[in-house]
Every structure is written in structure tokens, then in C-alpha cells.
Tab-separated table of C-alpha atoms in Angstrom:
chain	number	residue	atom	x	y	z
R	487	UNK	CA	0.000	0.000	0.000
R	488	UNK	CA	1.076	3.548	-0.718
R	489	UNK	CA	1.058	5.843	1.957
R	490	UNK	CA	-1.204	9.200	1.623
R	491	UNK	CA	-0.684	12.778	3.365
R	492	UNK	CA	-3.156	15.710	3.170
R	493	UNK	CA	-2.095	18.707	3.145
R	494	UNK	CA	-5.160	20.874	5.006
R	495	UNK	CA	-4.194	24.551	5.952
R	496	UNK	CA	-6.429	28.018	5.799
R	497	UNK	CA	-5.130	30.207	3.092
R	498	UNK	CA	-1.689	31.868	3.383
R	499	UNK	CA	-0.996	29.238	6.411
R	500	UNK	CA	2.168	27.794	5.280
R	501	UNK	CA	0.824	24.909	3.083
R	502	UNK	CA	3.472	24.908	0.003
R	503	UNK	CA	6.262	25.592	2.179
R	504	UNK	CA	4.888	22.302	4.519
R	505	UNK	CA	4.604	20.809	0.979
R	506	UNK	CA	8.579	21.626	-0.320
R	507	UNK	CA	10.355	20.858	2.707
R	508	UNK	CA	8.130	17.385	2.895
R	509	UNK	CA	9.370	16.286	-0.717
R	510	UNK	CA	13.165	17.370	0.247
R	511	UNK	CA	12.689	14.781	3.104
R	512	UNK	CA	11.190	12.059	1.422
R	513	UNK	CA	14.083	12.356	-1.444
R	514	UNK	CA	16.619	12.447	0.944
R	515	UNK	CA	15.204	8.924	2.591
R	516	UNK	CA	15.246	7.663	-0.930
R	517	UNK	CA	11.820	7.585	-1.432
R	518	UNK	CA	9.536	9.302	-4.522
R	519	UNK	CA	6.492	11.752	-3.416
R	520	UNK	CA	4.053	12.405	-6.101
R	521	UNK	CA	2.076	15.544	-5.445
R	522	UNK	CA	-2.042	16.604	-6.052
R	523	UNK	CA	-2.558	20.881	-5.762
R	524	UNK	CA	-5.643	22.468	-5.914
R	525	UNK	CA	-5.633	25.976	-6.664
R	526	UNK	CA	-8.335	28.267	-6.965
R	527	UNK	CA	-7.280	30.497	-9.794
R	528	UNK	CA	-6.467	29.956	-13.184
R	529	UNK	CA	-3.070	29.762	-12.598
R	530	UNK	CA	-0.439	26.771	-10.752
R	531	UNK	CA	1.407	29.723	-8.929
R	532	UNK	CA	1.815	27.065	-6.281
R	533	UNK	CA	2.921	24.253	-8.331
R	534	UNK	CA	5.748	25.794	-9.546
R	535	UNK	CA	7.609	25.250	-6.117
R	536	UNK	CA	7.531	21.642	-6.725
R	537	UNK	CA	10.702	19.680	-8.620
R	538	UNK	CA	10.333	18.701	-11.908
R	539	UNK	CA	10.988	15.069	-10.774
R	540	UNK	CA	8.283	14.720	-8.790
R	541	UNK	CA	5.011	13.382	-10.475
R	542	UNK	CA	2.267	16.132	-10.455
R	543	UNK	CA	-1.144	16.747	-11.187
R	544	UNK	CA	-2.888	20.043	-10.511
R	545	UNK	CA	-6.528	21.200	-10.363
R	546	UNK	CA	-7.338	24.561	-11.208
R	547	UNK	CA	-10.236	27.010	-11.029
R	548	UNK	CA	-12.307	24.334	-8.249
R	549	UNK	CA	-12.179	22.453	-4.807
R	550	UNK	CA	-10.527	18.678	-4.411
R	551	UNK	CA	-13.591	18.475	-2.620
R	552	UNK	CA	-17.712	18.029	-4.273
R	553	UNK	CA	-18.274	18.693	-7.653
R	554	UNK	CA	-13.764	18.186	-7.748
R	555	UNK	CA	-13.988	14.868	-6.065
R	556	UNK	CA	-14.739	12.625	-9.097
R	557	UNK	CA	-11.737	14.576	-10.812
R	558	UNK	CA	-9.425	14.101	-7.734
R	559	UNK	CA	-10.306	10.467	-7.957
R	560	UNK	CA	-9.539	10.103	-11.849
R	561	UNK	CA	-5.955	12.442	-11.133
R	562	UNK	CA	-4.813	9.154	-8.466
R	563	UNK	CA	-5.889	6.499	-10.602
R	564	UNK	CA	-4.146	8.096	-13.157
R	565	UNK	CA	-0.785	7.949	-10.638
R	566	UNK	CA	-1.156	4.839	-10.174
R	567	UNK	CA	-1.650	3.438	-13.745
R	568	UNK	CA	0.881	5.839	-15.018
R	569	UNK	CA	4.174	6.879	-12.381
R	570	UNK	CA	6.267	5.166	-10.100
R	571	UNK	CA	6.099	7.233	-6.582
R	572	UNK	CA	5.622	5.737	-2.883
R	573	UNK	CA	3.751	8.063	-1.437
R	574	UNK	CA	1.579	10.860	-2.283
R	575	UNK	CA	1.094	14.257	-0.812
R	576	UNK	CA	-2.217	16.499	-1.364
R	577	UNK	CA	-2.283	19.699	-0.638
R	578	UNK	CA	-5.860	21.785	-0.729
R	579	UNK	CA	-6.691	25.178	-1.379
R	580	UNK	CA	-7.732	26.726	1.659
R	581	UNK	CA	-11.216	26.976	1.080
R	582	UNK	CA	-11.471	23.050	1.298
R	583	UNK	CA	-12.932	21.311	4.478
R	584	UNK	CA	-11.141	18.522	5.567
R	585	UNK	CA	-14.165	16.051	5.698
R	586	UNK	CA	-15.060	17.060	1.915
R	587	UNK	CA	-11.478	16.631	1.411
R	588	UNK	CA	-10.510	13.520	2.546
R	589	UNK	CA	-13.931	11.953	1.136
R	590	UNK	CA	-12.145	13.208	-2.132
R	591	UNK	CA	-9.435	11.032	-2.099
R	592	UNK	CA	-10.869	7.643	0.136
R	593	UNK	CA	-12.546	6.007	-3.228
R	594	UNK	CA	-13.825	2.576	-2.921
R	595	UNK	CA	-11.832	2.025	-6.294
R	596	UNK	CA	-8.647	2.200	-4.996
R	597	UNK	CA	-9.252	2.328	-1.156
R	598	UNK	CA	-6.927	-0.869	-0.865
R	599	UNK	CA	-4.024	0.691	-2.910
R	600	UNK	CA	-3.870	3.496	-0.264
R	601	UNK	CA	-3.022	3.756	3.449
R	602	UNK	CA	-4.685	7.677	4.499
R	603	UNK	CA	-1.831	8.259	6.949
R	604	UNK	CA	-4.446	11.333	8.422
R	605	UNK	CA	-4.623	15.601	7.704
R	606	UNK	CA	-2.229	17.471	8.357
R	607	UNK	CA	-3.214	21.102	9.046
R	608	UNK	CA	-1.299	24.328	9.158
R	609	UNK	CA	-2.860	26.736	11.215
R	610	UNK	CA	-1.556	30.811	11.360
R	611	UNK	CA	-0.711	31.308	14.488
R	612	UNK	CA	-1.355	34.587	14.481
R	613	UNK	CA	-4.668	34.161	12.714
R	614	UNK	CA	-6.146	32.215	15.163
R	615	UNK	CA	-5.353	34.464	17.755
R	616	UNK	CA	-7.565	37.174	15.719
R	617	UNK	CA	-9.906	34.812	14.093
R	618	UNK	CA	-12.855	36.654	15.831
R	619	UNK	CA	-12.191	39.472	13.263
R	620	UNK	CA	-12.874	36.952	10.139
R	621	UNK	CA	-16.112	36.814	9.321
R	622	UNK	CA	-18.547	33.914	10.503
R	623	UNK	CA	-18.833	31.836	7.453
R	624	UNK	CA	-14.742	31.857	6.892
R	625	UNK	CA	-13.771	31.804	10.711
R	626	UNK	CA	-16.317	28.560	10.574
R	627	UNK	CA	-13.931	27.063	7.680
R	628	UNK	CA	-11.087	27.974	9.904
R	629	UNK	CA	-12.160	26.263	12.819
R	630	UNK	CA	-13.074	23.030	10.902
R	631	UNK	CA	-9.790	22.946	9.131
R	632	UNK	CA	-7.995	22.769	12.998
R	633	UNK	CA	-11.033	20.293	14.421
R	634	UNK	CA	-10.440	17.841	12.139
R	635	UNK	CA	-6.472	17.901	11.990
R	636	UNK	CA	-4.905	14.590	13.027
R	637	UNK	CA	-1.495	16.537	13.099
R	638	UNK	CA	-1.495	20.518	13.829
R	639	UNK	CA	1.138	22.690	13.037
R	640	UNK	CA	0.903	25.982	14.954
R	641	UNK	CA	2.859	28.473	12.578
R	642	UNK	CA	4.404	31.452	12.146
R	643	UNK	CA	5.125	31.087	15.583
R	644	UNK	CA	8.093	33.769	15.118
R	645	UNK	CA	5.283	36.472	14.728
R	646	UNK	CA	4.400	36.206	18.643
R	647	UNK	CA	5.620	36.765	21.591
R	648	UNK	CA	5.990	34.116	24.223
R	649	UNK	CA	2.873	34.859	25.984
R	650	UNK	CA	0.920	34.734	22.503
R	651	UNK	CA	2.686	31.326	21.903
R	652	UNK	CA	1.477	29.596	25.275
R	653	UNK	CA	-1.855	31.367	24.535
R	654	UNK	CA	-2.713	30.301	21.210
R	655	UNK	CA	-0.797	26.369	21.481
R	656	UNK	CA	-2.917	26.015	25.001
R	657	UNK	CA	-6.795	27.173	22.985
R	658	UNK	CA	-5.687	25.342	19.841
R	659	UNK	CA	-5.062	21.941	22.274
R	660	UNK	CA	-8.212	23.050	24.252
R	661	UNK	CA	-10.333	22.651	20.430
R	662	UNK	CA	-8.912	19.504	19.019
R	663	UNK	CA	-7.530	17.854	22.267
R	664	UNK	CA	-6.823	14.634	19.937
R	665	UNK	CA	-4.492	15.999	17.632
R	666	UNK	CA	-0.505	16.051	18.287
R	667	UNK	CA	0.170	20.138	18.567
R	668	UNK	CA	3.440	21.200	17.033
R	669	UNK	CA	4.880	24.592	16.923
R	670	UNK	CA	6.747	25.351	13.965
R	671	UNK	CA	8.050	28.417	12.009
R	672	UNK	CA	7.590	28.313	7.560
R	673	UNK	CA	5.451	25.009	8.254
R	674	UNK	CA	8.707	22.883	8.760
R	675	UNK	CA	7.802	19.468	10.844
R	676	UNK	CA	10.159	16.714	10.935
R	677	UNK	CA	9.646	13.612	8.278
R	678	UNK	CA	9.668	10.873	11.459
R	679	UNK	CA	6.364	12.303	12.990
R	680	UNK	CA	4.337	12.722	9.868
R	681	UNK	CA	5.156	9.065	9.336
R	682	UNK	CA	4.124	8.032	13.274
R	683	UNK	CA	0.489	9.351	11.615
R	684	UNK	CA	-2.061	6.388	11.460
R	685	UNK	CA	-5.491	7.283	10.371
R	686	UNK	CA	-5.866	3.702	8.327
R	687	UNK	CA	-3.839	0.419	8.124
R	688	UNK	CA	-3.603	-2.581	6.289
R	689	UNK	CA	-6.601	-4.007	5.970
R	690	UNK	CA	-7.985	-7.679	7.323
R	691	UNK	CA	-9.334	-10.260	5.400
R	692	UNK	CA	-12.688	-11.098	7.041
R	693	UNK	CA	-16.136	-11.387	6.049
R	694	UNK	CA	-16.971	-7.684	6.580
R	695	UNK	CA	-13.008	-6.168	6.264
R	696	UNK	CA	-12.607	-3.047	8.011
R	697	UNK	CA	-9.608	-0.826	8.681
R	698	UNK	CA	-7.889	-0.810	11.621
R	699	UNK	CA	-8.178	2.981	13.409
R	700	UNK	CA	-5.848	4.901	15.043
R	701	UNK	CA	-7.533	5.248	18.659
R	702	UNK	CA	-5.585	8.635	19.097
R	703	UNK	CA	-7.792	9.520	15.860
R	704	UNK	CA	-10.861	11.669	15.746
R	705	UNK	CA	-11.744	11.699	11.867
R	706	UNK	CA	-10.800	8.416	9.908
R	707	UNK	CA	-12.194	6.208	7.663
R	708	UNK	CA	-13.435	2.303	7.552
R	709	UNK	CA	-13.932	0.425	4.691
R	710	UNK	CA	-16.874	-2.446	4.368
R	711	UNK	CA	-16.924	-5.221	2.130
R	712	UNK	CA	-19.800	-7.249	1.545
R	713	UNK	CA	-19.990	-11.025	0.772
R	714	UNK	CA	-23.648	-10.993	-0.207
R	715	UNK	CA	-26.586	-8.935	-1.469
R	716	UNK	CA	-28.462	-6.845	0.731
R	717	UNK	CA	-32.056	-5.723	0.459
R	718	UNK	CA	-32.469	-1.503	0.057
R	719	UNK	CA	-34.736	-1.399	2.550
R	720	UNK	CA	-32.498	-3.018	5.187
R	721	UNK	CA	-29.727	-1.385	3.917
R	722	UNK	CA	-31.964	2.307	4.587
R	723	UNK	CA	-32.924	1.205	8.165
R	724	UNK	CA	-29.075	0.395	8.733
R	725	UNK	CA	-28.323	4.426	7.666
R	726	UNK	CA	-31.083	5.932	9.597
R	727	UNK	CA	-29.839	4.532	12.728
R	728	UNK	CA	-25.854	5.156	12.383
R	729	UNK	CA	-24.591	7.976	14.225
R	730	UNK	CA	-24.546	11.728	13.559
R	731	UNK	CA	-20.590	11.445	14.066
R	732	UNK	CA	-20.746	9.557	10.408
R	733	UNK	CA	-20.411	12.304	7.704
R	734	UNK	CA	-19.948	10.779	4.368
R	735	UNK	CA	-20.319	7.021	2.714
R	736	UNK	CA	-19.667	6.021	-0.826
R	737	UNK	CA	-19.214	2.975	-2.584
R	738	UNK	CA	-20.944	0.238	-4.040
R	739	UNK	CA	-23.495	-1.511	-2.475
R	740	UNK	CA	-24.935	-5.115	-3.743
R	741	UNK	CA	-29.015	-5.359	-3.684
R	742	UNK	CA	-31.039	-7.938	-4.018
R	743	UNK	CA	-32.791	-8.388	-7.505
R	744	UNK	CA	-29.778	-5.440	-9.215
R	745	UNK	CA	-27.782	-7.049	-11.635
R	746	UNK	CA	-24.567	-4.921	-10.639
R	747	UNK	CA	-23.622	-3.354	-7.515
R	748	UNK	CA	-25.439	-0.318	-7.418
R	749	UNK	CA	-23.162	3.278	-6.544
R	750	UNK	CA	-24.115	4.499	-3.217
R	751	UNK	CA	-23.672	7.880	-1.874
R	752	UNK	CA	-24.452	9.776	1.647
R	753	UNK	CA	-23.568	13.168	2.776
R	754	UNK	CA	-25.146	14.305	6.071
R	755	UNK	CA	-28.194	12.436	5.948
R	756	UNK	CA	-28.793	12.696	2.574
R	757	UNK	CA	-28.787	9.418	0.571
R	758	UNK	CA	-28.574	8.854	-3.286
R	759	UNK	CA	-29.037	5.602	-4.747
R	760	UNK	CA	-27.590	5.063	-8.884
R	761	UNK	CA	-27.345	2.495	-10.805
R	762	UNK	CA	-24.145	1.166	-12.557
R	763	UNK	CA	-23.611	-0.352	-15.512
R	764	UNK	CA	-20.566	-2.066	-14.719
R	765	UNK	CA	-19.745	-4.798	-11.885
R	766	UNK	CA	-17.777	-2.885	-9.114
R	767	UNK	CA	-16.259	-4.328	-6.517
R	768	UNK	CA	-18.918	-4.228	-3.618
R	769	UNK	CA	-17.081	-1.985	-0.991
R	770	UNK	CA	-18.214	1.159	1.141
R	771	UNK	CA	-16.298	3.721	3.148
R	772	UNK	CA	-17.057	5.146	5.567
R	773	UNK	CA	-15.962	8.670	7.137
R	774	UNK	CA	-17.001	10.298	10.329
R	775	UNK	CA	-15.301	11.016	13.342
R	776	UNK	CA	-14.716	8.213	15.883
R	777	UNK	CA	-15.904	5.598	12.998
R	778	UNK	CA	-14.143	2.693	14.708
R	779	UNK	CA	-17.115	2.898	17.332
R	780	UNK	CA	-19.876	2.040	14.275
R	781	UNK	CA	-21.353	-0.871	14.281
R	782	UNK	CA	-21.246	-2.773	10.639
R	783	UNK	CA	-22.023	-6.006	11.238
R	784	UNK	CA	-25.261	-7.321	10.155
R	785	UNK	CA	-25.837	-4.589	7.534
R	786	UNK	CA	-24.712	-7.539	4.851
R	787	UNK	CA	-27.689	-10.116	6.283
């Protein structure tokens, strides 16, 4: 399995430079980063600050996450049919949520292929310490970005004094209390933590397979497989009674009396059912936040 790292950040956070100084440490282990950017504008300013060595594909003018997701998937497939790298890094614009985000890039089609080592986010220091002047829909998007970090990075810690530093690293802690809190200065973190991350592992063969969750975690993934046909009604009751911690599920879901696995999608209580013309593997992840605590068995009777 190849190992995966998302890049998660507000924008003007520190993201690219998280993003060079990541590839200069994976080259120097002897390893080979391919790299995903999503920019917002019309132009890769961004992308230009990664080698020409380095596999990249970029996605302009849009999100990695909703209407970008299906594109986001096709850009790793492509990566996987087409370069030779051992792990991937994905950085987002900063308008992306992290849920949206790493829904993007968890695709039943290659979910096996990939190991989501977690988010990183880069959080401005400074910024947070004066989020209260952003206003409520982008101090929201701020927020989420650091709630749903697995690792935070608390930069541009040179532009504060002590006092601010203690300040900011002890309400940061106090919002995402399950994330490891690092304080860094242009978004440098060293190469052995990011790999400690573990969001998802190798999975095990069993009837229903599932991967195995980081308990330190918060938001992670699972991935079901079924072994037989399921009616849509039973199927329904099984999603009307699952937690409001589980955010999105896609895959493909065999039912009873469908020909072909039928493409499944949820997004906070909304479900969409469509049919597919082709036989997909029958496999459905699942994201959420504590998702190790849902209970999958017997959705496959």
C-alpha cells in the first residue's frame, strides 16, 4: 500500500512551504512523493515550487472536494496506472474542508491501494489568535480545518511573543484535544512524525473487512466489504440509525434483484441511490469522526 498525506491549511498558512520541505525529506530517505494541488485560480502559482521530478497533477479554477472529487479520484488512478512514486502528498486550497477533502481522495476504487496516513493542518498562528475578526462563514472554515487535523502545526510562531505562543498552542489543544500540537516556524515538521500518523492500516481479510483505526484519531475512515446482497430497505434502516458522528459514505453496495452493484452515496443524511452499468467491486467507506465505534455487522444479512 502507498502511503497518503493531506495537506489541510487556511489560506496563506504555510501549506506549500509544509509541501517543499516534505518532498526534500522524502528524497533524501530515498523515497519518490508524487504531489495533487488544488488551486483556486487559473493559474499553478503554487505548483511551480515543486521539482520537476516529482510526479504532479494540478486542479485549477475548483475544490478537491464536491463537484472536484470525481476529478481528484480520476488524477490518483491516473498515478497509479501511469508513475512510479511511494507516497503521495495532497495539498488543498484553503477553502477546502477537511471532511469534503478527505472523502475526495478515500474512493472505494482504490481504497486498498492506499493507506490515508491522516490531515495534516497548518494553522496561522497569528490568525487564530484574531480569528474573531474573520467573518462567521470563513472563521467557521477555519475552525473546521484545525477540528479535524490529526497533526497541527501551529505556525508562524516567530510572529508572537511568548505569551501569545502559550496562549494560542494552550486554545488550539483546548479545540482539538486529539491531535498532536506542534509549533513550527515556515510550516517545517520533521519527516519521522508525519510518518508516526495512522489514520488507516492494512486491511484484514474477514467477512466484513474493516480498517484498523488509530484510537488517538478523531476523523478516519473504515472500509466495508460485503460477501452478499443486501435488500435496500435493510440497507436504509441500517443508515437511519448510524450515528450523527458519520459524515460521508460512498461505494458500491450489492441489492437484491440489481444485476450490478449499485453506486451508493451519503452526505449528512442525505442518501442517493444510482445504478451502474458495470460490476464494481462491492465496498463502502465510511468517514465520520470516531468511525471505529460504528457498528457494521449485520448490515450484509
Amino acid at each position: 500500500m502507498k502511503d497518503v498525506y493531506l495537506f489541510s491549511g487556511f489560506l496563506g498558512s504555510g501549506k506549500t512551504s509544509l509541501l517543499t520541505d516534505v518532498i526534500r525529506q522524502f528524497k533524501a530517505k530515498g523515497l519518490k512523493p508524487a504531489v495533487i494541488m488544488n488551486e483556486l485560480g487559473k493559474l499553478p502559482f503554487d505548483s511551480q515550487a515543486v521539482d520537476r521530478d516529482v510526479p504532479l497533477r494540478e486542479m485549477l479554477e475548483g475544490c478537491i472536494c464536491c463537484s472536484g472529487a470525481e476529478k481528484t479520484e480520476a488524477q490518483i488512478q491516473t498515478l497509479l496506472m501511469t508513475a512510479e512514486w511511494d507516497v503521495l502528498l495532497i495539498e488543498t486550497t484553503g477553502a477546502a474542508h477537511p471532511v469534503e477533502a478527505l472523502d475526495a481522495v478515500y474512493s472505494p476504487l482504490f481504497a486498498e491501494q492506499l493507506n490515508i496516513k491522516g490531515i495534516v493542518t497548518v494553522a496561522d498562528s497569528h490568525l487564530w489568535l484574531n480569528r474573531q475578526t474573520l467573518t462567521p462563514q470563513v472563521r467557521t472554515l477555519f475552525m473546521e480545518q484545525i477540528r479535524h487535523a490529526h497533526l497541527l502545526l501551529a505556525n508562524k510562531m516567530d510572529l508572537l511573543t511568548e505569551e501569545e505562543q502559550a496562549r494560542a498552542v494552550f486554545e488550539m489543544q483546548g479545540f482539538n484535544g486529539s491531535a498532536f500540537i506542534l509549533q513550527t516556524t515556515n510550516g517545517k515538521v520533521p519527516l519521522s512524525l508525519l510518518e508516526r500518523m495512522e489514520a488507516t492500516a492494512q486491511i484484514p481479510k474477514e467477512q466484513i473487512e474493516e480498517a484498523r483505526i488509530g484510537k488517538q484519531l478523531t476523523l478516519s475512515s473504515r472500509i466495508v466489504t460485503f460477501e452478499r446482497s443486501v435488500t435496500q430497505e435493510s440497507f436504509e434502516q441500517w443508515v437511519r440509525e448510524l450515528p450523527d458522528t458519520v459524515y460521508r459514505m460512498k461505494g458500491y453496495v450489492p441489492v437484491e434483484g440489481v444485476k450490478h452493484p449499485m453506486l451508493f452515496q451519503y452526505a449528512y443524511g442525505m442518501v442517493q441511490w444510482l445504478p451502474e452499468f458495470m460490476n464494481m467491486p462491492p465496498k463502502l467507506v465510511l468517514i465520520g469522526d470516531n468511525i471505529g465505534d460504528v457498528q457494521v455487522l449485520g448490515i450484509d444479512r
